[in-house]
Coordinates of C-alpha atoms and ligand atoms in Angstrom, one line a residue:
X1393 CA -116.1 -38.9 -47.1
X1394 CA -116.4 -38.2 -43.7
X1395 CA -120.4 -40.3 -42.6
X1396 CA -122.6 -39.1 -40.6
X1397 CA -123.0 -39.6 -36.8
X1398 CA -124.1 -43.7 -36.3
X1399 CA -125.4 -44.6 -33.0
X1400 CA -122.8 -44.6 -30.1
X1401 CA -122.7 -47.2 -27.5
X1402 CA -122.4 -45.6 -24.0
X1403 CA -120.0 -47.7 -22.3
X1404 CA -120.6 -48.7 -18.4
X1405 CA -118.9 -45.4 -17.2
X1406 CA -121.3 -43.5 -14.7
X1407 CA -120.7 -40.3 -16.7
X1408 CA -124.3 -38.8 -15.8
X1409 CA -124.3 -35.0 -15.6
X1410 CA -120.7 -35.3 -16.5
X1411 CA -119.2 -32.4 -18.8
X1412 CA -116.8 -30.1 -20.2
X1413 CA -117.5 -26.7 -20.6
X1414 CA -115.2 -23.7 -22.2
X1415 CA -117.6 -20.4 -21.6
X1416 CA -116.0 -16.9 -23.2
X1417 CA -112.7 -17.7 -22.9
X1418 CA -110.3 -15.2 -23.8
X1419 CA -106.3 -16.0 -24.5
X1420 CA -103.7 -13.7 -24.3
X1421 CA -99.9 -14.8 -25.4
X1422 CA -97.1 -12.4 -24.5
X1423 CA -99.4 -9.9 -24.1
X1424 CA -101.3 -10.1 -27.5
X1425 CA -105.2 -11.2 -27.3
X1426 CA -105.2 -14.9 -29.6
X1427 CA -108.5 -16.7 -28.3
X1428 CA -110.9 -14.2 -28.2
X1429 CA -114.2 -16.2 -26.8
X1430 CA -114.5 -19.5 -27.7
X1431 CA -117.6 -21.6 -26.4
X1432 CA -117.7 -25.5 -26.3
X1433 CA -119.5 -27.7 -24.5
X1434 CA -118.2 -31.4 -24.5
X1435 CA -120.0 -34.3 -23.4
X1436 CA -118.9 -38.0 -22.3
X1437 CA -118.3 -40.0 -25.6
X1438 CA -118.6 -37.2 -28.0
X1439 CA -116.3 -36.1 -30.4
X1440 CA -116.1 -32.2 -31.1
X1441 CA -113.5 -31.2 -33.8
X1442 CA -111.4 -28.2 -33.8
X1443 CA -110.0 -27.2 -37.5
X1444 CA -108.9 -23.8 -38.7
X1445 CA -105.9 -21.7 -41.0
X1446 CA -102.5 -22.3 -39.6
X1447 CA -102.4 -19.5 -36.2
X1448 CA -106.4 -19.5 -35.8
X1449 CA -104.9 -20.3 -32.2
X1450 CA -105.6 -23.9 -32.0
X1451 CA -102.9 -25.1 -30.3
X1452 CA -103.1 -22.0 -27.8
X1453 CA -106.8 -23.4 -27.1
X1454 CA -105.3 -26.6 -26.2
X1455 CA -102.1 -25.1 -24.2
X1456 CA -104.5 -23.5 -22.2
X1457 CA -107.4 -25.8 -21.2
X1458 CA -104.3 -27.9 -19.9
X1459 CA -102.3 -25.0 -18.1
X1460 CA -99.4 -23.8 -19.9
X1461 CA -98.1 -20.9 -18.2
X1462 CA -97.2 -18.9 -21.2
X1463 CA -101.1 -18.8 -22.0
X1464 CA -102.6 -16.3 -20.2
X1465 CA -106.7 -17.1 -19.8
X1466 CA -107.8 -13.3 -19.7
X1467 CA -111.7 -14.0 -19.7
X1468 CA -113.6 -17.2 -19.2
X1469 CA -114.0 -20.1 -17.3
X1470 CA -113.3 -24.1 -18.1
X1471 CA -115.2 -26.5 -16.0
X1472 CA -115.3 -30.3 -16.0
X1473 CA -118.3 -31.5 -14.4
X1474 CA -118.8 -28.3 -12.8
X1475 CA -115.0 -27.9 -11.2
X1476 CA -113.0 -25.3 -12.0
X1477 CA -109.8 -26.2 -14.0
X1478 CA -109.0 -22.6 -14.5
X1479 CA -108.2 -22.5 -10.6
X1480 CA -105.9 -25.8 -10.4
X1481 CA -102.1 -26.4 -11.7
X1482 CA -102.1 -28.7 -14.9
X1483 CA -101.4 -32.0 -12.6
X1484 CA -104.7 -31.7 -11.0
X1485 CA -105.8 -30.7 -14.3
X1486 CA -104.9 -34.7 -15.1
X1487 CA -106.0 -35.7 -12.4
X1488 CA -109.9 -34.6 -13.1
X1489 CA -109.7 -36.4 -16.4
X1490 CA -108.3 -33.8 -18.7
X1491 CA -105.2 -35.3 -21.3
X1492 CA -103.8 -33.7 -23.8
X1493 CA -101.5 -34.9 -26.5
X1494 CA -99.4 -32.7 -27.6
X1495 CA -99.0 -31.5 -31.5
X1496 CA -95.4 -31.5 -30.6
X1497 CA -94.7 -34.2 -27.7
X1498 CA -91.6 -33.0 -25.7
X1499 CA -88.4 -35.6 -24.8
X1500 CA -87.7 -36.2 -21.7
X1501 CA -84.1 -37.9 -21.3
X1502 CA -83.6 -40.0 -18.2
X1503 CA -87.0 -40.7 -17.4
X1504 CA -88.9 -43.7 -18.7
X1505 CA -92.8 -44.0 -20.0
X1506 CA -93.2 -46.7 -17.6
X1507 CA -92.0 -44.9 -14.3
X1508 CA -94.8 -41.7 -15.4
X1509 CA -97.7 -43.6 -15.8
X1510 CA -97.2 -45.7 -12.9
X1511 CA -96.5 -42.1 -10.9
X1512 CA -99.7 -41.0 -12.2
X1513 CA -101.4 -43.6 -11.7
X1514 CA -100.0 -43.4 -8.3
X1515 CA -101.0 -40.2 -7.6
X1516 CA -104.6 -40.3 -8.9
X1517 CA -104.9 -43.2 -6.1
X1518 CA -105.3 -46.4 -8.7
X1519 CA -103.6 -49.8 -8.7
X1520 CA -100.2 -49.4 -10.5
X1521 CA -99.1 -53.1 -10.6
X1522 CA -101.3 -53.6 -14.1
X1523 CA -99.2 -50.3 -15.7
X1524 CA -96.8 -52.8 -17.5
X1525 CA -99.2 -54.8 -18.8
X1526 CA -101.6 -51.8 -19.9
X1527 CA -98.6 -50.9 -21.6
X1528 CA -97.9 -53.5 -23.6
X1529 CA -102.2 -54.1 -24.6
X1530 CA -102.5 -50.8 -25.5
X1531 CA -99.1 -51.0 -27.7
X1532 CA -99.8 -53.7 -29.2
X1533 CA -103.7 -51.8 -29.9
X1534 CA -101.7 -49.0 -32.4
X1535 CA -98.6 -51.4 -33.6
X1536 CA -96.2 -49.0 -31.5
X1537 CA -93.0 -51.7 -31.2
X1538 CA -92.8 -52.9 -27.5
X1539 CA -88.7 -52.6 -27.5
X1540 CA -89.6 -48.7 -28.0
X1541 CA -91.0 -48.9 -24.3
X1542 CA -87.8 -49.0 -22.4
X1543 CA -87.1 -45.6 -23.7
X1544 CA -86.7 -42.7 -22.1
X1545 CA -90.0 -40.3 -22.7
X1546 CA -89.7 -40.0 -26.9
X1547 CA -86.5 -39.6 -26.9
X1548 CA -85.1 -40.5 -30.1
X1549 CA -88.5 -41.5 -31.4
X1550 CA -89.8 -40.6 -35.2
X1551 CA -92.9 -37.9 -35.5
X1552 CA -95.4 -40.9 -35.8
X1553 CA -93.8 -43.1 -32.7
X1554 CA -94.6 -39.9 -30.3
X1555 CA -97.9 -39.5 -31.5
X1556 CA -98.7 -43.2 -30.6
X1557 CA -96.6 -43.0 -27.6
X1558 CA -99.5 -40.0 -26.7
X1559 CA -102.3 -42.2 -27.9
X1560 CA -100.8 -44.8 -25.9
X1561 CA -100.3 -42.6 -22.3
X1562 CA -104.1 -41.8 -23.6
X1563 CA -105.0 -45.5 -23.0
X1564 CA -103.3 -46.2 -19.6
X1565 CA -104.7 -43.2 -17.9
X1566 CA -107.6 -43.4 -18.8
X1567 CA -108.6 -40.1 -19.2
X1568 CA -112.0 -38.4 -19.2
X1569 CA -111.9 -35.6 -22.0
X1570 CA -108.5 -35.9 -24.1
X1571 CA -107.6 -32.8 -26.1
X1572 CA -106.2 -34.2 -29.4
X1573 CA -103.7 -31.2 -31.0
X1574 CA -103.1 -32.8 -34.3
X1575 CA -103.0 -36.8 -33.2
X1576 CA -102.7 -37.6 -36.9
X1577 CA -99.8 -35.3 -38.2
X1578 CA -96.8 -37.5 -38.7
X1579 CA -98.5 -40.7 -38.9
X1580 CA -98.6 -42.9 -41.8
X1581 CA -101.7 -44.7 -42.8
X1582 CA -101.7 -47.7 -41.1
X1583 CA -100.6 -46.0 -37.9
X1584 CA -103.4 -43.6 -38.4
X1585 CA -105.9 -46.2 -38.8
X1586 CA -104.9 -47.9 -35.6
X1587 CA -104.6 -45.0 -33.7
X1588 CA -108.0 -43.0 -34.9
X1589 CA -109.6 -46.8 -34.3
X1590 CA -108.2 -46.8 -30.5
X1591 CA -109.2 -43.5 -30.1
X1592 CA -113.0 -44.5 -31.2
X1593 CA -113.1 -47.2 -29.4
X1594 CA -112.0 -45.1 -26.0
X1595 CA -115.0 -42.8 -27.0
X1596 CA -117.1 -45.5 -27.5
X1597 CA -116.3 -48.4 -24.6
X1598 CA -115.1 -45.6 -21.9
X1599 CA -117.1 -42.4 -23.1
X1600 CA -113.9 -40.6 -23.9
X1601 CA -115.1 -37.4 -24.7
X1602 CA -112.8 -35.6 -27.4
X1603 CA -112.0 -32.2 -28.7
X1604 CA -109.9 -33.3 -31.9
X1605 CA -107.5 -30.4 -33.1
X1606 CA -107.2 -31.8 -37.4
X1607 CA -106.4 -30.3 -40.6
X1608 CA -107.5 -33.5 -42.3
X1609 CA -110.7 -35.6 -43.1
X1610 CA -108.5 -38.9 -42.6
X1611 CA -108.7 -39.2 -38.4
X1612 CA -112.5 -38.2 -39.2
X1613 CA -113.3 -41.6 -41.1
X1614 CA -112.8 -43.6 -38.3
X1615 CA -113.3 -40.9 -35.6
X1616 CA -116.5 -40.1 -35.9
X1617 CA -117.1 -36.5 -35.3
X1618 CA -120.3 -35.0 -33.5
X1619 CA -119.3 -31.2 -34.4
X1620 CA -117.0 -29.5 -36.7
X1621 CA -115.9 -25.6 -35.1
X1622 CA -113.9 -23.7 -37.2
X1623 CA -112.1 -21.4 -35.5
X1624 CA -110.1 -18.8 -37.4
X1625 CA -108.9 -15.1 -35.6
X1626 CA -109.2 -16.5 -32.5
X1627 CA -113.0 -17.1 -33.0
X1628 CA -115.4 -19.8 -33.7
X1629 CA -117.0 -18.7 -36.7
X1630 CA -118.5 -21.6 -37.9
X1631 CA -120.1 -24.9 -36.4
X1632 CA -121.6 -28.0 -38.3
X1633 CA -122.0 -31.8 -38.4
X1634 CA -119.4 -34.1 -40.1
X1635 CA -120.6 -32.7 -43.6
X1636 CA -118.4 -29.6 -43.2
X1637 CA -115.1 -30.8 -43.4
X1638 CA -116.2 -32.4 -47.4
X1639 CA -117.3 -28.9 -48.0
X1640 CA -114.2 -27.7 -46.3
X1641 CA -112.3 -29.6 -48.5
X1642 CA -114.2 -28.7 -51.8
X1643 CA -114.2 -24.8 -51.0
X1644 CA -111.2 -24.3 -48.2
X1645 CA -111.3 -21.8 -45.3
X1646 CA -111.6 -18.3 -47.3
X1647 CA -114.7 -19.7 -49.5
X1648 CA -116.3 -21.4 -46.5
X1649 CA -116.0 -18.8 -44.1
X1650 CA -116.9 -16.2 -47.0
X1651 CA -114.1 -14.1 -46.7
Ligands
ADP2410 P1 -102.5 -23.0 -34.6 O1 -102.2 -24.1 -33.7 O2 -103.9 -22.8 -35.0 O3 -101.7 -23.1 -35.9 P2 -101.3 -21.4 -32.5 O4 -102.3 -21.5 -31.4 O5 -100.1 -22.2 -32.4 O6 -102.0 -21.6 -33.9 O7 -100.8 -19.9 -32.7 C1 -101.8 -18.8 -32.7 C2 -101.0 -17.5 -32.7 O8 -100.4 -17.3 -31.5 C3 -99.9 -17.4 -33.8 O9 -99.9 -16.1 -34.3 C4 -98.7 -17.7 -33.0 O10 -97.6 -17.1 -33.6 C5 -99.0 -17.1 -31.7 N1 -98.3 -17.9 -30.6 C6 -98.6 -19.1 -30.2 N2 -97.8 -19.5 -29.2 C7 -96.9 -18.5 -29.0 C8 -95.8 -18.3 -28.1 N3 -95.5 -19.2 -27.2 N4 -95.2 -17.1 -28.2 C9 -95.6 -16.2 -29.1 N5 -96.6 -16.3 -29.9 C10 -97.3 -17.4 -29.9
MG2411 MG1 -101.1 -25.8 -33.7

């Protein structure tokens, strides 16, 4: 059973007036409309989860709050704390505290984990000389095996090894708002537990806020969730506390939706 909402500890982050805001926003892939006006608003800390049918558009939602160029905003705007992300190229995306892990992370052959979080790092204009050992804390936070470190970018890792690989770029970056696209696909239980149990603590020392993208009621034990959306035709059509994904469960999309 997923509990209620308990108390949250704001960590020492100045996150006052801090936010991030999707208003109307309207997706278009090749041409045909998929988000067709979703509205969030996500605060520092909170955790907002996204489920919804296989092709509801999910993953779209996700591809474009980060800036893939295949998904075409056609209406909208996203804002964090007020700036427009809509306007700036996905690095400067990262840069104001946006992360996304992927639902599929990509492989990228000759070029190590280390050398792209010390580059962004870097570029975002903080200290790089702790990156190794950030590494290896935050590796040793989800069990992810320190020998997989020297690898090139998830090449050659299993399903469950990229998505702690994500949770652990998560970590040393340090990001604002991280856009979760099915974290807990791939993982098996114990990996899940430590990585929904890093990613509550995040939200809970460093006012991580997330938008979680889940088919399941597992992450959701540990994660706790502020707001269930569930988004289906490109749509919102339902929002709720933590108490809708047990009825989810008990009734499934067409019942709750009453379709
Ligand atoms: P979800 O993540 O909820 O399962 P997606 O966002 O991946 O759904 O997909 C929503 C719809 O958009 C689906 O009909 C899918 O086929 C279509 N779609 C997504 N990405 C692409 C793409 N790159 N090219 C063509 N169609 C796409
Ligand atoms: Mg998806």
């Amino acid at each position: 059973m997923v509990g209620v909402n308990r108390w949250r500890k704001r960590g020492d982050r100045d996150m006052t007036n801090s936010s991030l805001v999707i208003k109307n926003l309207h997706v278009s892939v090749s041409g045909k409309p998929i988000l067709k006006g979703i509205n969030l608003e996500i605060l520092p800390g909170e955790v907002h989860v996204v489920m919804g049918p296989n092709g509801s558009g999910k993953s779209t939602l996700s591809y474009a709050l980060m800036g893939h160029p295949e998904y075409e905003v056609t209406e909208g705007e996203v804002t964090l704390d007020g700036k427009d992300m809509l306007a700036l190229p996905s690095w400067q995306r990262a840069q104001a505290g946006l992360f996304l892990c992927l639902q599929h992370p990509i492989e990228v052959p000759g070029v190590t984990l280390e050398s792209v979080l010390t580059e962004s790092a870097r570029a975002a204009g903080r200290e790089t000389s702790t990156i190794k050992k950030q590494m290896l804390e935050e590796a040793e936070s989800i069990g992810f095996e320190e020998k997989l470190l020297e690898r090139p970018m998830n090449v050659d890792l299993s399903g469950g090894e990229k998505k702690r690989n994500e949770t652990l770029q998560l970590g040393v970056l340090s990001a604002r708002y991280a856009v979760l696209d099915e974290i807990d696909s791939g993982l098996d239980v114990d990996a899940l537990a430590a990585v929904s149990q890093r990613i509550q603590g995040f939200t809970h020392d460093q006012n991580l806020g997330v938008l979680a993208i889940t088919h399941f009621s597992r992450l959701l034990e540990v994660l706790e969730p502020d707001k269930i959306h569930i988004l289906n035709d490109g749509c919102i059509q339902l929002t709720g506390g933590p108490e809708l994904v047990n009825q989810l469960e008990e009734e499934g999309y067409q019942v709750l939706l009453g379709n």
